[in-house]
Amino acid sequence: NAGVTQTPKFQVLKTGQSMTLQCAQDMNHEYMSWYRQDPGMGLRLIHYSVGAGITDQGEVPNGYNVSRSTTEDFPLRLLSAAPSQTSVYFCASSVSQYSNQPQHFGDGTRLSIL
Amino acid sequence: AQSVTQLGSHVSVSEGALVLLRCNYSSSVPPYLFWYVQYPNQGLQLLLKYTTGATLVKGINGFEAEFKKSETSFHLTKPSAHMSDAAEYFCAVSERDYGQNFVFGPGTRLSVLP
């Protein structure tokens, strides 16, 4: 059971480039989300999805797009990378959108924007 | 909106000593509370959670936390620290009946000294 799988693990981009961070879960979880982790700031929610075809913005959505065409996959797209997007990105999933359910995290993607 | 504070960005204890990591929250409705642990270069793993019922919650690896409504606290403790406990710990809160809306604290890095 792989859980939540994120690829790539590391990536270096130049300012203005675009890329997609991949996230897949094999637990048939309804809810998926993307966070960014910056020193001293904990995790901040970028976008989330409560099911296939449904996405919504979190706390820091600017500069990012998401889609959810299947239950398993929830890719995060950086449209035009900026140095402020240098961060560690985590994908998480939960069995449902109810707030008492814990989230299961991937191992993260470490992204540097030059 | 809910928020989380964690007193002390870095805590050091000796092996065998008591571990106490502090978490205080603010929430306009009864909260659900979580503690997660993050080992280097890994994602977050759930340690324990409080949703309803007993206010003293036991988790994995010998950790426990007590929900104190009057103090709006959910401190994490372990009677005897082990070297393998060295990691970063995050407290998170979500508000009941508002869907998945976790807010994470900034984290506390625990060092265990031999």
mmCIF file with all atom_site columns, C-alpha atoms in Angstrom:
data_model
loop_
_atom_site.group_PDB
_atom_site.id
_atom_site.type_symbol
_atom_site.label_atom_id
_atom_site.label_alt_id
_atom_site.label_comp_id
_atom_site.label_asym_id
_atom_site.label_entity_id
_atom_site.label_seq_id
_atom_site.pdbx_PDB_ins_code
_atom_site.Cartn_x
_atom_site.Cartn_y
_atom_site.Cartn_z
_atom_site.occupancy
_atom_site.B_iso_or_equiv
_atom_site.pdbx_formal_charge
_atom_site.auth_seq_id
_atom_site.auth_comp_id
_atom_site.auth_asym_id
_atom_site.auth_atom_id
_atom_site.pdbx_PDB_model_num
ATOM 1   C CA . ASN A 1 1   ? 0.000   0.000  0.000   1.00 0.00 ? 1   ASN A CA 1
ATOM 2   C CA . ALA A 1 2   ? 1.831   3.089  -1.275  1.00 0.00 ? 2   ALA A CA 1
ATOM 3   C CA . GLY A 1 3   ? -0.413  5.718  0.378   1.00 0.00 ? 3   GLY A CA 1
ATOM 4   C CA . VAL A 1 4   ? 0.234   9.198  -1.061  1.00 0.00 ? 4   VAL A CA 1
ATOM 5   C CA . THR A 1 5   ? 2.948   9.387  -3.710  1.00 0.00 ? 5   THR A CA 1
ATOM 6   C CA . GLN A 1 6   ? 4.494   12.645 -4.856  1.00 0.00 ? 6   GLN A CA 1
ATOM 7   C CA . THR A 1 7   ? 6.795   13.195 -7.811  1.00 0.00 ? 7   THR A CA 1
ATOM 8   C CA . PRO A 1 8   ? 9.346   14.581 -8.300  1.00 0.00 ? 8   PRO A CA 1
ATOM 9   C CA . LYS A 1 9   ? 11.088  14.692 -4.922  1.00 0.00 ? 9   LYS A CA 1
ATOM 10  C CA . PHE A 1 10  ? 13.339  17.580 -5.931  1.00 0.00 ? 10  PHE A CA 1
ATOM 11  C CA . GLN A 1 11  ? 13.130  20.177 -8.682  1.00 0.00 ? 11  GLN A CA 1
ATOM 12  C CA . VAL A 1 12  ? 14.998  23.329 -9.656  1.00 0.00 ? 12  VAL A CA 1
ATOM 13  C CA . LEU A 1 13  ? 13.288  25.785 -11.977 1.00 0.00 ? 13  LEU A CA 1
ATOM 14  C CA . LYS A 1 14  ? 14.125  29.121 -13.505 1.00 0.00 ? 14  LYS A CA 1
ATOM 15  C CA . THR A 1 15  ? 11.869  32.102 -12.984 1.00 0.00 ? 15  THR A CA 1
ATOM 16  C CA . GLY A 1 16  ? 9.025   32.043 -15.484 1.00 0.00 ? 16  GLY A CA 1
ATOM 17  C CA . GLN A 1 17  ? 9.099   28.319 -16.173 1.00 0.00 ? 17  GLN A CA 1
ATOM 18  C CA . SER A 1 18  ? 6.027   26.195 -15.592 1.00 0.00 ? 18  SER A CA 1
ATOM 19  C CA . MET A 1 19  ? 5.780   22.720 -14.172 1.00 0.00 ? 19  MET A CA 1
ATOM 20  C CA . THR A 1 20  ? 3.382   20.206 -12.663 1.00 0.00 ? 20  THR A CA 1
ATOM 21  C CA . LEU A 1 21  ? 3.822   18.507 -9.328  1.00 0.00 ? 21  LEU A CA 1
ATOM 22  C CA . GLN A 1 22  ? 2.216   15.112 -9.343  1.00 0.00 ? 22  GLN A CA 1
ATOM 23  C CA . CYS A 1 23  ? 0.233   13.534 -6.502  1.00 0.00 ? 23  CYS A CA 1
ATOM 24  C CA . ALA A 1 24  ? -1.470  10.158 -6.457  1.00 0.00 ? 24  ALA A CA 1
ATOM 25  C CA . GLN A 1 25  ? -3.166  8.201  -3.688  1.00 0.00 ? 25  GLN A CA 1
ATOM 26  C CA . ASP A 1 26  ? -4.284  4.585  -3.709  1.00 0.00 ? 26  ASP A CA 1
ATOM 27  C CA . MET A 1 27  ? -6.585  4.662  -0.683  1.00 0.00 ? 27  MET A CA 1
ATOM 28  C CA . ASN A 1 28  ? -9.740  5.742  -2.550  1.00 0.00 ? 28  ASN A CA 1
ATOM 29  C CA . HIS A 1 29  ? -9.801  8.913  -0.480  1.00 0.00 ? 29  HIS A CA 1
ATOM 30  C CA . GLU A 1 30  ? -12.413 11.498 -1.279  1.00 0.00 ? 30  GLU A CA 1
ATOM 31  C CA . TYR A 1 31  ? -10.523 14.562 -0.072  1.00 0.00 ? 31  TYR A CA 1
ATOM 32  C CA . MET A 1 32  ? -7.132  15.732 -1.363  1.00 0.00 ? 32  MET A CA 1
ATOM 33  C CA . SER A 1 33  ? -5.151  18.874 -0.703  1.00 0.00 ? 33  SER A CA 1
ATOM 34  C CA . TRP A 1 34  ? -1.912  20.695 -1.430  1.00 0.00 ? 34  TRP A CA 1
ATOM 35  C CA . TYR A 1 35  ? 0.136   22.580 1.174   1.00 0.00 ? 35  TYR A CA 1
ATOM 36  C CA . ARG A 1 36  ? 3.332   24.527 1.092   1.00 0.00 ? 36  ARG A CA 1
ATOM 37  C CA . GLN A 1 37  ? 5.718   24.439 4.036   1.00 0.00 ? 37  GLN A CA 1
ATOM 38  C CA . ASP A 1 38  ? 7.957   27.394 4.770   1.00 0.00 ? 38  ASP A CA 1
ATOM 39  C CA . PRO A 1 39  ? 10.249  27.817 7.806   1.00 0.00 ? 39  PRO A CA 1
ATOM 40  C CA . GLY A 1 40  ? 8.428   29.098 10.875  1.00 0.00 ? 40  GLY A CA 1
ATOM 41  C CA . MET A 1 41  ? 5.062   29.184 9.115   1.00 0.00 ? 41  MET A CA 1
ATOM 42  C CA . GLY A 1 42  ? 3.813   25.643 9.406   1.00 0.00 ? 42  GLY A CA 1
ATOM 43  C CA . LEU A 1 43  ? 1.777   24.365 6.495   1.00 0.00 ? 43  LEU A CA 1
ATOM 44  C CA . ARG A 1 44  ? -0.460  26.616 4.443   1.00 0.00 ? 44  ARG A CA 1
ATOM 45  C CA . LEU A 1 45  ? -3.274  25.305 2.284   1.00 0.00 ? 45  LEU A CA 1
ATOM 46  C CA . ILE A 1 46  ? -2.984  26.072 -1.432  1.00 0.00 ? 46  ILE A CA 1
ATOM 47  C CA . HIS A 1 47  ? -5.910  24.198 -3.032  1.00 0.00 ? 47  HIS A CA 1
ATOM 48  C CA . TYR A 1 48  ? -8.125  21.308 -2.105  1.00 0.00 ? 48  TYR A CA 1
ATOM 49  C CA . SER A 1 49  ? -10.640 18.922 -3.641  1.00 0.00 ? 49  SER A CA 1
ATOM 50  C CA . VAL A 1 50  ? -13.596 17.163 -2.046  1.00 0.00 ? 50  VAL A CA 1
ATOM 51  C CA . GLY A 1 51  ? -14.016 14.739 -4.945  1.00 0.00 ? 51  GLY A CA 1
ATOM 52  C CA . ALA A 1 52  ? -13.374 14.184 -8.636  1.00 0.00 ? 52  ALA A CA 1
ATOM 53  C CA . GLY A 1 53  ? -14.297 17.263 -10.635 1.00 0.00 ? 53  GLY A CA 1
ATOM 54  C CA . ILE A 1 54  ? -14.491 19.548 -7.589  1.00 0.00 ? 54  ILE A CA 1
ATOM 55  C CA . THR A 1 55  ? -11.705 21.876 -6.489  1.00 0.00 ? 55  THR A CA 1
ATOM 56  C CA . ASP A 1 56  ? -11.493 25.013 -4.394  1.00 0.00 ? 56  ASP A CA 1
ATOM 57  C CA . GLN A 1 57  ? -8.957  27.561 -3.205  1.00 0.00 ? 57  GLN A CA 1
ATOM 58  C CA . GLY A 1 58  ? -7.201  27.516 0.111   1.00 0.00 ? 58  GLY A CA 1
ATOM 59  C CA . GLU A 1 59  ? -5.270  30.192 1.947   1.00 0.00 ? 59  GLU A CA 1
ATOM 60  C CA . VAL A 1 60  ? -2.523  30.841 -0.651  1.00 0.00 ? 60  VAL A CA 1
ATOM 61  C CA . PRO A 1 61  ? -3.814  29.900 -4.137  1.00 0.00 ? 61  PRO A CA 1
ATOM 62  C CA . ASN A 1 62  ? -2.237  32.628 -6.279  1.00 0.00 ? 62  ASN A CA 1
ATOM 63  C CA . GLY A 1 63  ? 0.134   31.310 -8.925  1.00 0.00 ? 63  GLY A CA 1
ATOM 64  C CA . TYR A 1 64  ? -1.144  27.729 -8.702  1.00 0.00 ? 64  TYR A CA 1
ATOM 65  C CA . ASN A 1 65  ? -3.767  25.698 -10.547 1.00 0.00 ? 65  ASN A CA 1
ATOM 66  C CA . VAL A 1 66  ? -5.220  22.285 -9.789  1.00 0.00 ? 66  VAL A CA 1
ATOM 67  C CA . SER A 1 67  ? -7.578  19.796 -11.374 1.00 0.00 ? 67  SER A CA 1
ATOM 68  C CA . ARG A 1 68  ? -9.123  16.529 -10.188 1.00 0.00 ? 68  ARG A CA 1
ATOM 69  C CA . SER A 1 69  ? -10.166 14.360 -13.110 1.00 0.00 ? 69  SER A CA 1
ATOM 70  C CA . THR A 1 70  ? -9.921  11.103 -11.142 1.00 0.00 ? 70  THR A CA 1
ATOM 71  C CA . THR A 1 71  ? -10.231 10.133 -7.482  1.00 0.00 ? 71  THR A CA 1
ATOM 72  C CA . GLU A 1 72  ? -6.576  9.056  -7.406  1.00 0.00 ? 72  GLU A CA 1
ATOM 73  C CA . ASP A 1 73  ? -4.746  12.028 -8.934  1.00 0.00 ? 73  ASP A CA 1
ATOM 74  C CA . PHE A 1 74  ? -4.474  15.674 -7.907  1.00 0.00 ? 74  PHE A CA 1
ATOM 75  C CA . PRO A 1 75  ? -1.719  17.523 -9.797  1.00 0.00 ? 75  PRO A CA 1
ATOM 76  C CA . LEU A 1 76  ? -0.561  21.010 -8.853  1.00 0.00 ? 76  LEU A CA 1
ATOM 77  C CA . ARG A 1 77  ? 0.529   23.332 -11.655 1.00 0.00 ? 77  ARG A CA 1
ATOM 78  C CA . LEU A 1 78  ? 2.832   26.308 -11.309 1.00 0.00 ? 78  LEU A CA 1
ATOM 79  C CA . LEU A 1 79  ? 1.926   28.603 -14.170 1.00 0.00 ? 79  LEU A CA 1
ATOM 80  C CA . SER A 1 80  ? 4.959   30.934 -14.170 1.00 0.00 ? 80  SER A CA 1
ATOM 81  C CA . ALA A 1 81  ? 7.413   30.122 -11.402 1.00 0.00 ? 81  ALA A CA 1
ATOM 82  C CA . ALA A 1 82  ? 8.581   32.911 -9.097  1.00 0.00 ? 82  ALA A CA 1
ATOM 83  C CA . PRO A 1 83  ? 11.319  32.849 -6.419  1.00 0.00 ? 83  PRO A CA 1
ATOM 84  C CA . SER A 1 84  ? 8.595   33.310 -3.753  1.00 0.00 ? 84  SER A CA 1
ATOM 85  C CA . GLN A 1 85  ? 7.326   29.854 -4.674  1.00 0.00 ? 85  GLN A CA 1
ATOM 86  C CA . THR A 1 86  ? 10.525  28.225 -3.449  1.00 0.00 ? 86  THR A CA 1
ATOM 87  C CA . SER A 1 87  ? 9.184   25.873 -0.801  1.00 0.00 ? 87  SER A CA 1
ATOM 88  C CA . VAL A 1 88  ? 8.455   22.301 0.147   1.00 0.00 ? 88  VAL A CA 1
ATOM 89  C CA . TYR A 1 89  ? 5.123   21.139 -1.226  1.00 0.00 ? 89  TYR A CA 1
ATOM 90  C CA . PHE A 1 90  ? 3.044   18.434 0.405   1.00 0.00 ? 90  PHE A CA 1
ATOM 91  C CA . CYS A 1 91  ? 0.050   16.607 -0.960  1.00 0.00 ? 91  CYS A CA 1
ATOM 92  C CA . ALA A 1 92  ? -2.365  15.057 1.523   1.00 0.00 ? 92  ALA A CA 1
ATOM 93  C CA . SER A 1 93  ? -5.505  12.967 1.362   1.00 0.00 ? 93  SER A CA 1
ATOM 94  C CA . SER A 1 94  ? -8.295  12.073 3.754   1.00 0.00 ? 94  SER A CA 1
ATOM 95  C CA . VAL A 1 95  ? -11.071 9.540  3.678   1.00 0.00 ? 95  VAL A CA 1
ATOM 96  C CA . SER A 1 96  ? -13.648 12.317 3.633   1.00 0.00 ? 96  SER A CA 1
ATOM 97  C CA . GLN A 1 97  ? -14.057 16.066 3.850   1.00 0.00 ? 97  GLN A CA 1
ATOM 98  C CA . TYR A 1 98  ? -15.342 15.902 7.411   1.00 0.00 ? 98  TYR A CA 1
ATOM 99  C CA . SER A 1 99  ? -13.145 17.878 9.746   1.00 0.00 ? 99  SER A CA 1
ATOM 100 C CA . ASN A 1 100 ? -12.580 15.060 12.252  1.00 0.00 ? 100 ASN A CA 1
ATOM 101 C CA . GLN A 1 101 ? -10.694 12.946 9.729   1.00 0.00 ? 101 GLN A CA 1
ATOM 102 C CA . PRO A 1 102 ? -6.882  13.126 9.788   1.00 0.00 ? 102 PRO A CA 1
ATOM 103 C CA . GLN A 1 103 ? -4.871  13.676 6.657   1.00 0.00 ? 103 GLN A CA 1
ATOM 104 C CA . HIS A 1 104 ? -2.279  11.347 5.163   1.00 0.00 ? 104 HIS A CA 1
ATOM 105 C CA . PHE A 1 105 ? 0.745   13.099 3.708   1.00 0.00 ? 105 PHE A CA 1
ATOM 106 C CA . GLY A 1 106 ? 3.170   12.350 0.920   1.00 0.00 ? 106 GLY A CA 1
ATOM 107 C CA . ASP A 1 107 ? 6.918   12.806 1.407   1.00 0.00 ? 107 ASP A CA 1
ATOM 108 C CA . GLY A 1 108 ? 6.952   16.193 -0.292  1.00 0.00 ? 108 GLY A CA 1
ATOM 109 C CA . THR A 1 109 ? 8.489   17.898 -3.302  1.00 0.00 ? 109 THR A CA 1
ATOM 110 C CA . ARG A 1 110 ? 11.355  20.291 -2.626  1.00 0.00 ? 110 ARG A CA 1
ATOM 111 C CA . LEU A 1 111 ? 11.161  23.068 -5.194  1.00 0.00 ? 111 LEU A CA 1
ATOM 112 C CA . SER A 1 112 ? 13.742  25.802 -5.789  1.00 0.00 ? 112 SER A CA 1
ATOM 113 C CA . ILE A 1 113 ? 13.074  28.708 -8.137  1.00 0.00 ? 113 ILE A CA 1
ATOM 114 C CA . LEU A 1 114 ? 16.165  30.578 -9.326  1.00 0.00 ? 114 LEU A CA 1
ATOM 115 C CA . ALA B 2 1   ? -11.261 31.723 12.047  1.00 0.00 ? 1   ALA B CA 1
ATOM 116 C CA . GLN B 2 2   ? -9.199  29.314 14.046  1.00 0.00 ? 2   GLN B CA 1
ATOM 117 C CA . SER B 2 3   ? -5.494  29.685 14.800  1.00 0.00 ? 3   SER B CA 1
ATOM 118 C CA . VAL B 2 4   ? -2.735  27.733 16.516  1.00 0.00 ? 4   VAL B CA 1
ATOM 119 C CA . THR B 2 5   ? 0.298   28.836 18.488  1.00 0.00 ? 5   THR B CA 1
ATOM 120 C CA . GLN B 2 6   ? 3.148   26.611 19.554  1.00 0.00 ? 6   GLN B CA 1
ATOM 121 C CA . LEU B 2 7   ? 5.349   28.038 22.275  1.00 0.00 ? 7   LEU B CA 1
ATOM 122 C CA . GLY B 2 8   ? 8.983   27.425 21.498  1.00 0.00 ? 8   GLY B CA 1
ATOM 123 C CA . SER B 2 9   ? 10.221  26.856 17.981  1.00 0.00 ? 9   SER B CA 1
ATOM 124 C CA . HIS B 2 10  ? 12.978  24.622 19.347  1.00 0.00 ? 10  HIS B CA 1
ATOM 125 C CA . VAL B 2 11  ? 12.935  22.452 22.472  1.00 0.00 ? 11  VAL B CA 1
ATOM 126 C CA . SER B 2 12  ? 15.875  20.405 23.746  1.00 0.00 ? 12  SER B CA 1
ATOM 127 C CA . VAL B 2 13  ? 15.603  17.623 26.308  1.00 0.00 ? 13  VAL B CA 1
ATOM 128 C CA . SER B 2 14  ? 17.946  14.971 27.590  1.00 0.00 ? 14  SER B CA 1
ATOM 129 C CA . GLU B 2 15  ? 17.327  11.346 26.762  1.00 0.00 ? 15  GLU B CA 1
ATOM 130 C CA . GLY B 2 16  ? 15.005  9.924  29.426  1.00 0.00 ? 16  GLY B CA 1
ATOM 131 C CA . ALA B 2 17  ? 13.599  13.321 30.405  1.00 0.00 ? 17  ALA B CA 1
ATOM 132 C CA . LEU B 2 18  ? 10.004  14.475 30.133  1.00 0.00 ? 18  LEU B CA 1
ATOM 133 C CA . VAL B 2 19  ? 8.921   15.889 26.789  1.00 0.00 ? 19  VAL B CA 1
ATOM 134 C CA . LEU B 2 20  ? 6.411   18.758 26.867  1.00 0.00 ? 20  LEU B CA 1
ATOM 135 C CA . LEU B 2 21  ? 5.430   20.517 23.651  1.00 0.00 ? 21  LEU B CA 1
ATOM 136 C CA . ARG B 2 22  ? 2.892   23.284 23.993  1.00 0.00 ? 22  ARG B CA 1
ATOM 137 C CA . CYS B 2 23  ? -0.075  24.012 21.750  1.00 0.00 ? 23  CYS B CA 1
ATOM 138 C CA . ASN B 2 24  ? -2.752  26.645 22.231  1.00 0.00 ? 24  ASN B CA 1
ATOM 139 C CA . TYR B 2 25  ? -5.574  27.252 19.833  1.00 0.00 ? 25  TYR B CA 1
ATOM 140 C CA . SER B 2 26  ? -8.359  29.675 19.180  1.00 0.00 ? 26  SER B CA 1
ATOM 141 C CA . SER B 2 27  ? -11.625 28.553 17.683  1.00 0.00 ? 27  SER B CA 1
ATOM 142 C CA . SER B 2 28  ? -15.120 29.973 17.603  1.00 0.00 ? 28  SER B CA 1
ATOM 143 C CA . VAL B 2 29  ? -16.682 26.505 17.719  1.00 0.00 ? 29  VAL B CA 1
ATOM 144 C CA . PRO B 2 30  ? -15.642 23.236 19.420  1.00 0.00 ? 30  PRO B CA 1
ATOM 145 C CA . PRO B 2 31  ? -12.450 22.099 17.745  1.00 0.00 ? 31  PRO B CA 1
ATOM 146 C CA . TYR B 2 32  ? -10.917 18.906 16.555  1.00 0.00 ? 32  TYR B CA 1
ATOM 147 C CA . LEU B 2 33  ? -7.229  18.809 17.504  1.00 0.00 ? 33  LEU B CA 1
ATOM 148 C CA . PHE B 2 34  ? -4.310  16.887 16.042  1.00 0.00 ? 34  PHE B CA 1
ATOM 149 C CA . TRP B 2 35  ? -0.608  16.381 16.595  1.00 0.00 ? 35  TRP B CA 1
ATOM 150 C CA . TYR B 2 36  ? 1.610   15.396 13.687  1.00 0.00 ? 36  TYR B CA 1
ATOM 151 C CA . VAL B 2 37  ? 5.318   14.494 13.629  1.00 0.00 ? 37  VAL B CA 1
ATOM 152 C CA . GLN B 2 38  ? 7.690   15.137 10.743  1.00 0.00 ? 38  GLN B CA 1
ATOM 153 C CA . TYR B 2 39  ? 11.017  13.346 10.456  1.00 0.00 ? 39  TYR B CA 1
ATOM 154 C CA . PRO B 2 40  ? 13.697  14.815 8.157   1.00 0.00 ? 40  PRO B CA 1
ATOM 155 C CA . ASN B 2 41  ? 12.833  14.678 4.471   1.00 0.00 ? 41  ASN B CA 1
ATOM 156 C CA . GLN B 2 42  ? 9.506   13.022 5.152   1.00 0.00 ? 42  GLN B CA 1
ATOM 157 C CA . GLY B 2 43  ? 5.878   14.016 5.224   1.00 0.00 ? 43  GLY B CA 1
ATOM 158 C CA . LEU B 2 44  ? 3.777   14.511 8.342   1.00 0.00 ? 44  LEU B CA 1
ATOM 159 C CA . GLN B 2 45  ? 2.535   11.489 10.264  1.00 0.00 ? 45  GLN B CA 1
ATOM 160 C CA . LEU B 2 46  ? -0.415  11.525 12.629  1.00 0.00 ? 46  LEU B CA 1
ATOM 161 C CA . LEU B 2 47  ? 0.576   11.074 16.290  1.00 0.00 ? 47  LEU B CA 1
ATOM 162 C CA . LEU B 2 48  ? -2.831  11.458 17.884  1.00 0.00 ? 48  LEU B CA 1
ATOM 163 C CA . LYS B 2 49  ? -6.120  13.284 17.617  1.00 0.00 ? 49  LYS B CA 1
ATOM 164 C CA . TYR B 2 50  ? -8.907  14.570 19.806  1.00 0.00 ? 50  TYR B CA 1
ATOM 165 C CA . THR B 2 51  ? -12.388 14.596 18.333  1.00 0.00 ? 51  THR B CA 1
ATOM 166 C CA . THR B 2 52  ? -14.869 13.723 21.073  1.00 0.00 ? 52  THR B CA 1
ATOM 167 C CA . GLY B 2 53  ? -14.966 11.825 24.344  1.00 0.00 ? 53  GLY B CA 1
ATOM 168 C CA . ALA B 2 54  ? -12.047 11.440 26.722  1.00 0.00 ? 54  ALA B CA 1
ATOM 169 C CA . THR B 2 55  ? -9.921  14.550 26.925  1.00 0.00 ? 55  THR B CA 1
ATOM 170 C CA . LEU B 2 56  ? -6.694  12.614 27.538  1.00 0.00 ? 56  LEU B CA 1
ATOM 171 C CA . VAL B 2 57  ? -5.682  11.085 24.236  1.00 0.00 ? 57  VAL B CA 1
ATOM 172 C CA . LYS B 2 58  ? -2.982  8.470  23.777  1.00 0.00 ? 58  LYS B CA 1
ATOM 173 C CA . GLY B 2 59  ? -1.068  8.215  20.540  1.00 0.00 ? 59  GLY B CA 1
ATOM 174 C CA . ILE B 2 60  ? 1.741   6.299  18.963  1.00 0.00 ? 60  ILE B CA 1
ATOM 175 C CA . ASN B 2 61  ? 5.298   6.037  20.300  1.00 0.00 ? 61  ASN B CA 1
ATOM 176 C CA . GLY B 2 62  ? 4.241   6.719  23.905  1.00 0.00 ? 62  GLY B CA 1
ATOM 177 C CA . PHE B 2 63  ? 2.938   10.239 23.314  1.00 0.00 ? 63  PHE B CA 1
ATOM 178 C CA . GLU B 2 64  ? -0.238  11.616 24.801  1.00 0.00 ? 64  GLU B CA 1
ATOM 179 C CA . ALA B 2 65  ? -2.054  14.942 24.863  1.00 0.00 ? 65  ALA B CA 1
ATOM 180 C CA . GLU B 2 66  ? -4.784  16.446 26.984  1.00 0.00 ? 66  GLU B CA 1
ATOM 181 C CA . PHE B 2 67  ? -7.520  18.710 25.681  1.00 0.00 ? 67  PHE B CA 1
ATOM 182 C CA . LYS B 2 68  ? -8.199  21.496 28.189  1.00 0.00 ? 68  LYS B CA 1
ATOM 183 C CA . LYS B 2 69  ? -11.101 23.606 27.017  1.00 0.00 ? 69  LYS B CA 1
ATOM 184 C CA . SER B 2 70  ? -10.730 26.209 29.779  1.00 0.00 ? 70  SER B CA 1
ATOM 185 C CA . GLU B 2 71  ? -7.118  26.804 28.810  1.00 0.00 ? 71  GLU B CA 1
ATOM 186 C CA . THR B 2 72  ? -7.653  26.326 25.045  1.00 0.00 ? 72  THR B CA 1
ATOM 187 C CA . SER B 2 73  ? -4.666  24.018 25.115  1.00 0.00 ? 73  SER B CA 1
ATOM 188 C CA . PHE B 2 74  ? -3.658  20.643 23.709  1.00 0.00 ? 74  PHE B CA 1
ATOM 189 C CA . HIS B 2 75  ? -0.125  20.068 24.997  1.00 0.00 ? 75  HIS B CA 1
ATOM 190 C CA . LEU B 2 76  ? 1.824   16.997 23.898  1.00 0.00 ? 76  LEU B CA 1
ATOM 191 C CA . THR B 2 77  ? 3.780   14.976 26.460  1.00 0.00 ? 77  THR B CA 1
ATOM 192 C CA . LYS B 2 78  ? 5.931   11.891 26.709  1.00 0.00 ? 78  LYS B CA 1
ATOM 193 C CA . PRO B 2 79  ? 7.313   10.691 30.057  1.00 0.00 ? 79  PRO B CA 1
ATOM 194 C CA . SER B 2 80  ? 10.733  9.651  28.790  1.00 0.00 ? 80  SER B CA 1
ATOM 195 C CA . ALA B 2 81  ? 12.382  10.985 25.653  1.00 0.00 ? 81  ALA B CA 1
ATOM 196 C CA . HIS B 2 82  ? 14.181  8.689  23.259  1.00 0.00 ? 82  HIS B CA 1
ATOM 197 C CA . MET B 2 83  ? 16.744  9.674  20.667  1.00 0.00 ? 83  MET B CA 1
ATOM 198 C CA . SER B 2 84  ? 14.343  8.569  17.952  1.00 0.00 ? 84  SER B CA 1
ATOM 199 C CA . ASP B 2 85  ? 11.849  11.252 19.076  1.00 0.00 ? 85  ASP B CA 1
ATOM 200 C CA . ALA B 2 86  ? 14.001  13.990 17.548  1.00 0.00 ? 86  ALA B CA 1
ATOM 201 C CA . ALA B 2 87  ? 11.775  15.522 14.863  1.00 0.00 ? 87  ALA B CA 1
ATOM 202 C CA . GLU B 2 88  ? 9.496   18.458 14.187  1.00 0.00 ? 88  GLU B CA 1
ATOM 203 C CA . TYR B 2 89  ? 6.055   18.427 15.746  1.00 0.00 ? 89  TYR B CA 1
ATOM 204 C CA . PHE B 2 90  ? 2.986   20.244 14.460  1.00 0.00 ? 90  PHE B CA 1
ATOM 205 C CA . CYS B 2 91  ? -0.260  20.952 16.227  1.00 0.00 ? 91  CYS B CA 1
ATOM 206 C CA . ALA B 2 92  ? -3.328  21.418 14.032  1.00 0.00 ? 92  ALA B CA 1
ATOM 207 C CA . VAL B 2 93  ? -6.933  22.451 14.607  1.00 0.00 ? 93  VAL B CA 1
ATOM 208 C CA . SER B 2 94  ? -10.045 22.092 12.530  1.00 0.00 ? 94  SER B CA 1
ATOM 209 C CA . GLU B 2 95  ? -13.468 23.415 13.321  1.00 0.00 ? 95  GLU B CA 1
ATOM 210 C CA . ARG B 2 96  ? -16.423 21.094 13.624  1.00 0.00 ? 96  ARG B CA 1
ATOM 211 C CA . ASP B 2 97  ? -18.972 21.094 10.878  1.00 0.00 ? 97  ASP B CA 1
ATOM 212 C CA . TYR B 2 98  ? -16.925 23.352 8.616   1.00 0.00 ? 98  TYR B CA 1
ATOM 213 C CA . GLY B 2 99  ? -15.373 20.692 6.410   1.00 0.00 ? 99  GLY B CA 1
ATOM 214 C CA . GLN B 2 100 ? -11.678 20.015 6.110   1.00 0.00 ? 100 GLN B CA 1
ATOM 215 C CA . ASN B 2 101 ? -10.104 23.279 7.158   1.00 0.00 ? 101 ASN B CA 1
ATOM 216 C CA . PHE B 2 102 ? -6.998  22.359 9.076   1.00 0.00 ? 102 PHE B CA 1
ATOM 217 C CA . VAL B 2 103 ? -4.873  25.171 10.431  1.00 0.00 ? 103 VAL B CA 1
ATOM 218 C CA . PHE B 2 104 ? -1.365  24.138 11.398  1.00 0.00 ? 104 PHE B CA 1
ATOM 219 C CA . GLY B 2 105 ? 0.854   25.710 13.992  1.00 0.00 ? 105 GLY B CA 1
ATOM 220 C CA . PRO B 2 106 ? 4.375   26.838 13.057  1.00 0.00 ? 106 PRO B CA 1
ATOM 221 C CA . GLY B 2 107 ? 5.942   23.701 14.493  1.00 0.00 ? 107 GLY B CA 1
ATOM 222 C CA . THR B 2 108 ? 8.362   22.854 17.305  1.00 0.00 ? 108 THR B CA 1
ATOM 223 C CA . ARG B 2 109 ? 11.660  21.155 16.591  1.00 0.00 ? 109 ARG B CA 1
ATOM 224 C CA . LEU B 2 110 ? 12.537  18.655 19.323  1.00 0.00 ? 110 LEU B CA 1
ATOM 225 C CA . SER B 2 111 ? 16.173  17.767 19.938  1.00 0.00 ? 111 SER B CA 1
ATOM 226 C CA . VAL B 2 112 ? 17.073  14.881 22.250  1.00 0.00 ? 112 VAL B CA 1
ATOM 227 C CA . LEU B 2 113 ? 20.509  15.085 23.846  1.00 0.00 ? 113 LEU B CA 1
ATOM 228 C CA . PRO B 2 114 ? 22.409  11.943 24.892  1.00 0.00 ? 114 PRO B CA 1
#
